[in-house]
Tab-separated table of C-alpha atoms in Angstrom:
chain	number	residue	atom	x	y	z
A	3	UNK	CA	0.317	22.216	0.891
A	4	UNK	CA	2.231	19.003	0.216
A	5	UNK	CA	4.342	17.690	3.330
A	6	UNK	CA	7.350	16.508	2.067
A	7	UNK	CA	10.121	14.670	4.392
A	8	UNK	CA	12.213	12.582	2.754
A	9	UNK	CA	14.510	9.941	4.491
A	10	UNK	CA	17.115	7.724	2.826
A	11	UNK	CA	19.223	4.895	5.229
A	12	UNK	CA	17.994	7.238	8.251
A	13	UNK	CA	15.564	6.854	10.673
A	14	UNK	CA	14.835	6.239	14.481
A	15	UNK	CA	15.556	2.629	14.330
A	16	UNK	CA	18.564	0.638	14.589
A	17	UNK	CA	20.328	-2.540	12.442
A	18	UNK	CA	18.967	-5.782	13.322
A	19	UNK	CA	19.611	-7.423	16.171
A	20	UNK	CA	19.604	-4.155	18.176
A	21	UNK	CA	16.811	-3.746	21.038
A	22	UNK	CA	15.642	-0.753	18.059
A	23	UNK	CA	15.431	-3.110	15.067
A	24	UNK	CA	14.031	-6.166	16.925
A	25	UNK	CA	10.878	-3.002	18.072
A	26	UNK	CA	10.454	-2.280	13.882
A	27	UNK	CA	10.530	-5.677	13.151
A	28	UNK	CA	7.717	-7.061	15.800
A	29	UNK	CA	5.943	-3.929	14.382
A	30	UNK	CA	6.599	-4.534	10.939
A	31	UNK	CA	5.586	-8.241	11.111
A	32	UNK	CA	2.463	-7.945	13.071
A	33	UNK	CA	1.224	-5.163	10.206
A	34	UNK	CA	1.508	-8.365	7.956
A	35	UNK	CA	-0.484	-10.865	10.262
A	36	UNK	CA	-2.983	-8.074	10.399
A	37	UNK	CA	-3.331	-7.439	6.636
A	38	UNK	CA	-3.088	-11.611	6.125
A	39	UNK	CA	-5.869	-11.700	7.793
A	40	UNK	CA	-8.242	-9.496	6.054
A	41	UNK	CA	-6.137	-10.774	2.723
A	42	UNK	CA	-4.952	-14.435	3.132
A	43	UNK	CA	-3.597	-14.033	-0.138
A	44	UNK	CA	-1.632	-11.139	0.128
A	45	UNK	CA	1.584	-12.519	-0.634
A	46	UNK	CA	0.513	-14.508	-3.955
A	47	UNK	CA	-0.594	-11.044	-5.138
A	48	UNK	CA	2.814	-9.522	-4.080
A	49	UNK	CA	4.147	-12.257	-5.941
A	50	UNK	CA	2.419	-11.665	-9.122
A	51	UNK	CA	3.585	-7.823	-8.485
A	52	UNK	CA	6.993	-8.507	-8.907
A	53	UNK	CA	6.889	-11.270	-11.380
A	54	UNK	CA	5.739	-8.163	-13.897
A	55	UNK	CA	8.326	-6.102	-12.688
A	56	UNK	CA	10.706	-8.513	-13.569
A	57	UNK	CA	9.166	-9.036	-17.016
A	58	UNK	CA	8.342	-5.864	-17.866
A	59	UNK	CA	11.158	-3.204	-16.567
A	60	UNK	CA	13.864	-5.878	-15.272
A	61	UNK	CA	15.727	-6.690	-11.977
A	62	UNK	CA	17.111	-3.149	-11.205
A	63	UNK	CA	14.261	-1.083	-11.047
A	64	UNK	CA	13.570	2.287	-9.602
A	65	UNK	CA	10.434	1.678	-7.535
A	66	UNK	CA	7.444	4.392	-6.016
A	67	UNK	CA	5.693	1.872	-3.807
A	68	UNK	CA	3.060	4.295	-3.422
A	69	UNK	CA	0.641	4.564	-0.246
A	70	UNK	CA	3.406	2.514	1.414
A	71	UNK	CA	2.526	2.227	4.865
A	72	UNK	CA	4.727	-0.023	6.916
A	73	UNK	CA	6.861	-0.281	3.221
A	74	UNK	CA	5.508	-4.026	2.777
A	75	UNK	CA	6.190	-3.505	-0.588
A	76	UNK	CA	9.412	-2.182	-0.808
A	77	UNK	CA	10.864	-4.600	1.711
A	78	UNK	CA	9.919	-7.866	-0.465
A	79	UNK	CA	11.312	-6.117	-3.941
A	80	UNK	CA	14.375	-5.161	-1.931
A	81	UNK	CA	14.862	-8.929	-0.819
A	82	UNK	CA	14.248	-10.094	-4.586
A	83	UNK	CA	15.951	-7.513	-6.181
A	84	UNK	CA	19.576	-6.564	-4.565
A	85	UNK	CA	19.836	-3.782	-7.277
A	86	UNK	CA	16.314	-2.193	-6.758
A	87	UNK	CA	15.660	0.985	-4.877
A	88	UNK	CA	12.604	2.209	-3.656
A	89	UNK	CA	10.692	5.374	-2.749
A	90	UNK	CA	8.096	4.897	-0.104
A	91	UNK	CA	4.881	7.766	-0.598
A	92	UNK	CA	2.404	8.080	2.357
A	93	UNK	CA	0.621	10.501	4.140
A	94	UNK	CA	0.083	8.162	7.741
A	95	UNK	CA	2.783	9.398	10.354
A	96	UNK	CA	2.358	6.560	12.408
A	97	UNK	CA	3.313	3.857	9.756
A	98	UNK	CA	5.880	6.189	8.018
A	99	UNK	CA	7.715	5.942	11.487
A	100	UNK	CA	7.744	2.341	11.284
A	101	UNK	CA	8.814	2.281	7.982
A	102	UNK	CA	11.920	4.395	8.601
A	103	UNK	CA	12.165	2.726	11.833
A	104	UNK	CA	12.133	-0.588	10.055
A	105	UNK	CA	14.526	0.588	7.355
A	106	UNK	CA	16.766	2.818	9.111
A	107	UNK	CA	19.761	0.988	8.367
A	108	UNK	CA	19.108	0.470	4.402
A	109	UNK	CA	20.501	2.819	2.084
A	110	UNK	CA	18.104	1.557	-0.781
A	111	UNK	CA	15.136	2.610	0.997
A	112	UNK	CA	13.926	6.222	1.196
A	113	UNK	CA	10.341	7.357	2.445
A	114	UNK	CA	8.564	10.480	1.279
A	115	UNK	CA	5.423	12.356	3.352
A	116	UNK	CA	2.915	13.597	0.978
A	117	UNK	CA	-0.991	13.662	0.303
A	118	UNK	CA	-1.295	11.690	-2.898
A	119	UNK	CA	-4.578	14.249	-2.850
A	120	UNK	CA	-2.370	17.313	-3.317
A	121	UNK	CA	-1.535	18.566	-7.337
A	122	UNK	CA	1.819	18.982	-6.393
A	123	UNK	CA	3.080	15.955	-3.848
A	124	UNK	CA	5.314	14.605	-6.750
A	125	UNK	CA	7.567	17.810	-5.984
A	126	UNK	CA	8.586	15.813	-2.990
A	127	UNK	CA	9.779	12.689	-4.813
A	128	UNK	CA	13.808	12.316	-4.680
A	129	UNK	CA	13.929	11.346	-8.398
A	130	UNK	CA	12.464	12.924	-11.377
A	131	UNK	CA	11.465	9.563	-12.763
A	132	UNK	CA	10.898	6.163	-11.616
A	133	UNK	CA	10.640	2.440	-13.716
A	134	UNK	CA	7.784	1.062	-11.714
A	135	UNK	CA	4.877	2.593	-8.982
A	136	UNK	CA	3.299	-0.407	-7.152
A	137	UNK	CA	0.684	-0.095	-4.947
A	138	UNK	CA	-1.629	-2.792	-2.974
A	139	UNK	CA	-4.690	-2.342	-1.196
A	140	UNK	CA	-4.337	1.368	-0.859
A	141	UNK	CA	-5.939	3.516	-3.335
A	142	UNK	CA	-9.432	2.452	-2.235
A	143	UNK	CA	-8.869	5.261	0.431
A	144	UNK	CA	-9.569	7.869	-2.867
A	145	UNK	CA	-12.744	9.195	-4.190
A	146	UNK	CA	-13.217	8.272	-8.108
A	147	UNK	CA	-12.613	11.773	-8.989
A	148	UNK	CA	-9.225	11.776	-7.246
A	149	UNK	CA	-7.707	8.459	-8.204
A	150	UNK	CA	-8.565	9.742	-12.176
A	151	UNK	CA	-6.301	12.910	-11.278
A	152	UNK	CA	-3.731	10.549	-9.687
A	153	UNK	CA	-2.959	7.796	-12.413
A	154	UNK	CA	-2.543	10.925	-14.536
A	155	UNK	CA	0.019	12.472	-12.209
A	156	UNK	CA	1.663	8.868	-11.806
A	157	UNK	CA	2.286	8.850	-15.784
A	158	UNK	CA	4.000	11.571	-15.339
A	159	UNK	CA	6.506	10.205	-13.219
A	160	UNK	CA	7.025	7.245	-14.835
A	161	UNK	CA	9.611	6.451	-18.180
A	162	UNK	CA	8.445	5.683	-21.566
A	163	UNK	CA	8.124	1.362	-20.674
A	164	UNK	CA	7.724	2.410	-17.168
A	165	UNK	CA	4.516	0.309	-15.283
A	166	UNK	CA	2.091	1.059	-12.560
A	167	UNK	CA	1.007	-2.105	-10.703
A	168	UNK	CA	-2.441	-1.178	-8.484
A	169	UNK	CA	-3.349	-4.393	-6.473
A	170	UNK	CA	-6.456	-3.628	-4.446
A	171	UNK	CA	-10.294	-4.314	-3.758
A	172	UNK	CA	-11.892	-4.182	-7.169
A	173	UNK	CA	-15.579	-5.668	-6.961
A	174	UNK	CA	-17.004	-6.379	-9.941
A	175	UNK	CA	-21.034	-4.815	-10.206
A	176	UNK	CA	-22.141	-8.048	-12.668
A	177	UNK	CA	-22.016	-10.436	-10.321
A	178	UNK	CA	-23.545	-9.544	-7.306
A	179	UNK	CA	-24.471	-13.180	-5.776
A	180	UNK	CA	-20.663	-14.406	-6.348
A	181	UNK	CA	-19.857	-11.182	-4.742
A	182	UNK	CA	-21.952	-12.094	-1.747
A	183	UNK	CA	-20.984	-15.607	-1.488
A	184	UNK	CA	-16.916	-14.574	-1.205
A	185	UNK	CA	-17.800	-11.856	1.306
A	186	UNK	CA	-19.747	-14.513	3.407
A	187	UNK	CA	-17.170	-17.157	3.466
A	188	UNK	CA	-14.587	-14.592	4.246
A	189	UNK	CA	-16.233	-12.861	6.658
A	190	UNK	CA	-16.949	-16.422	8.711
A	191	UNK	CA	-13.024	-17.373	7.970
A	192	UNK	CA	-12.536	-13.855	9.897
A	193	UNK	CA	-14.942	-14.529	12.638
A	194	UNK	CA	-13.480	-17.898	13.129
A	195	UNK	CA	-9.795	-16.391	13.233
A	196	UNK	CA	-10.952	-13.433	15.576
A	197	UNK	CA	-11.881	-15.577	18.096
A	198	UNK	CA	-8.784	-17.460	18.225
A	199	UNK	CA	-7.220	-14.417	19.110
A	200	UNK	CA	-6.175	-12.922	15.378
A	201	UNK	CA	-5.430	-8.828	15.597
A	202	UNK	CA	-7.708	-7.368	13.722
A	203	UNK	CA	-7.033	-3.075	12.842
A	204	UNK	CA	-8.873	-1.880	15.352
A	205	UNK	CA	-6.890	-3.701	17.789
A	206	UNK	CA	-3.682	-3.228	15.777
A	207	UNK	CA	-4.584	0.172	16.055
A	208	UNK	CA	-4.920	0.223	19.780
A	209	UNK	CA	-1.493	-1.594	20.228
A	210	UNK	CA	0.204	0.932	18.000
A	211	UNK	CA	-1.567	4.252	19.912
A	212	UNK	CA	-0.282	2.106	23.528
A	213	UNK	CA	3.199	1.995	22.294
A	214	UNK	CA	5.346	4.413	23.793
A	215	UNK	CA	7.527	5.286	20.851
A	216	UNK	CA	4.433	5.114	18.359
A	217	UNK	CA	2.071	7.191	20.639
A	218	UNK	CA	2.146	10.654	19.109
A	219	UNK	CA	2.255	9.608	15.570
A	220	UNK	CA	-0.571	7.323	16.105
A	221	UNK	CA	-2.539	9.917	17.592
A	222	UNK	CA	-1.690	12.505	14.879
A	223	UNK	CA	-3.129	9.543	12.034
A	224	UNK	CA	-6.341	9.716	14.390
A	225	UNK	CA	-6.307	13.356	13.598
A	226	UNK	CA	-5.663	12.928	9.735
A	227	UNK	CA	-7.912	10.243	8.806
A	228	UNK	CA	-10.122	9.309	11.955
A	229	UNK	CA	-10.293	6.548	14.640
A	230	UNK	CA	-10.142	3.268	13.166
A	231	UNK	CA	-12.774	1.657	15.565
A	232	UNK	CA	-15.377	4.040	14.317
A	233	UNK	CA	-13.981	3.541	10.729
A	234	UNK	CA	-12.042	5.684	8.515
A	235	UNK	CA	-12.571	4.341	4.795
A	236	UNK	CA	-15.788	6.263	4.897
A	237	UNK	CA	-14.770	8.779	2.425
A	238	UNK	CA	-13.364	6.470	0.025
A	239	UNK	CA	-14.763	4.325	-2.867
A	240	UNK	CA	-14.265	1.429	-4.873
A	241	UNK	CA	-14.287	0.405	-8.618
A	242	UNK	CA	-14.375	-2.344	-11.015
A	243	UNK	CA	-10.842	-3.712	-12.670
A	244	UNK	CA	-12.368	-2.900	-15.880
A	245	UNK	CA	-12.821	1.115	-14.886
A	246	UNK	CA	-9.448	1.139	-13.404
A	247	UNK	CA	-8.325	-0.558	-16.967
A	248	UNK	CA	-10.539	2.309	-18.938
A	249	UNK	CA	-8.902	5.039	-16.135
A	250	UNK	CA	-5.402	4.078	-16.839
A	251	UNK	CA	-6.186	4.324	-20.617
A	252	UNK	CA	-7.087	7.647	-20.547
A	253	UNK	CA	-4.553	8.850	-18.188
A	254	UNK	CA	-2.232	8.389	-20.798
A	255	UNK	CA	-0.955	4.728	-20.403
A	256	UNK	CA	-0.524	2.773	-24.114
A	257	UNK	CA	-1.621	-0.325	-22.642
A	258	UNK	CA	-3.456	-2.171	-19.280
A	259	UNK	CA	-5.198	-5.129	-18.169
A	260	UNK	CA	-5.933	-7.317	-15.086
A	261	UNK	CA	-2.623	-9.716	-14.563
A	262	UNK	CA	-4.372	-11.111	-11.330
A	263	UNK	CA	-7.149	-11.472	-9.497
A	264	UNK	CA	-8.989	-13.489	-6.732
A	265	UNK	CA	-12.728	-13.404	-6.187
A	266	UNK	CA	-12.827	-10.181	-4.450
A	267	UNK	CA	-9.686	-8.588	-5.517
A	268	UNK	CA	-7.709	-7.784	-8.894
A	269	UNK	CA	-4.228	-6.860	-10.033
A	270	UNK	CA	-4.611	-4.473	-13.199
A	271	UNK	CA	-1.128	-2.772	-14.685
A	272	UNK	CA	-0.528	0.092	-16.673
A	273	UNK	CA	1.916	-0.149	-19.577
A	274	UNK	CA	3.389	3.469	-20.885
């Protein structure tokens, strides 16, 4: 059954500047560090992301930032774009809390509950249509069979010129000793930044489950998708840019290509 709870300009959080907002925003920021740290260039791919927007379906746009988390995504199209609005979609308690948190006082922001897994989960979306989905680093979480079923679902709740923008770990199988060379040297920039003290999600994790406010949640994502020190990506799988390409072809989308990549990542968009 899908959960659906949506929130608009709500939440448990307060305006900036309040003892409630400055909590959001230390937890919104150090979900950044974290994820800069496993993706140094996480913002130049953001970047790219709303450059298209832009190009493609303007400076007002209706936005699913889908698999939200913390609402990364909706936060930097909100500061670009005064006229956007955006509909966060995630299934995590503990960073939907700090999303609303974080947003609570921002009527362009609403945030959705739902398991992108689930036929029906679009019945919880607060418009019938949206100009643009964006997601980043996300959608690795699905097995191949279910991210086919989703880009289908996600044409359906997009316009006719409406895009879907999926930024996330997309290994290409040809090259395999380019492949290992970029894991290497990232995974020595990593060691080298851990032991300076860098967060990495396990301890993130940790931090969030010792919080007081973000206790329960955290232990209720424990319950949905497993701890993070043992790992919980185990049930998902990754693909090529050029399947994700093929996928969103035959989901329905008239055109799609890569519009960025880096040597481990890639950036493809669907065009309807």
């Amino acid at each position: 059954m899908t959960q659906a709870d949506t929130e608009a300009g709500t939440g448990t959080g307060g305006p900036a500047g309040t003892a409630e907002g400055e909590r959001w925003r230390h937890w919104q920021e150090s979900w950044d560090r974290q994820q800069e740290w496993y993706m140094p260039d996480r913002e130049e791919r953001f970047a790219a992301m709303l450059d298209a927007v832009e190009a493609l379906v303007g400076t007002e746009p209706k936005v699913l930032d889908l698999a939200c988390g913390t609402g990364s995504i909706t936060g930097r199209l909100l500061r670009r774009f005064p006229g956007a609005a955006g509909t966060g979609v995630d299934l995590d308690p503990a960073l939907l809390t700090i999303a609303r948190g974080h947003f609570a006082a921002e009527p362009r922001a609403a945030f959705v509950t739902a398991d992108l897994r689930d036929p029906r989960w679009t019945d919880a979306l607060p418009h019938r249509s949206y100009d643009a989905v964006l997601t980043s680093t996300a959608l690795h979480w699905l097995r191949t069979d279910e991210l086919r079923a989703l880009y289908g679902r996600l044409a359906g709740v997009l316009r006719d010129g409406g895009i879907l923008i999926n930024a996330d770990h997309m290994p290409d199988p040809a090259t395999p000793r380019i492949n290992e060379a970029v894991n290497a040297f990232h995974r020595a920039r990593r060691e080298r930044e851990k032991a300076a003290g860098t967060q990495d999600w396990a301890d993130w994790w940790a931090a969030a489950a010792a919080d007081p406010v973000l206790a329960e949640p955290a232990a209720e994502r424990f319950r949905i998708f497993g701890d993070p020190v043992a790992g919980d990506h185990a049930d998902g799988e990754t693909q090529s840019a050029a399947w994700h390409v093929e996928a969103l072809r035959a989901a329905g989308f008239a055109e799609a290509r890569t519009v960025w990549a880096s040597p481990a990542d890639a950036m493809v968009l669907g065009l309807k």
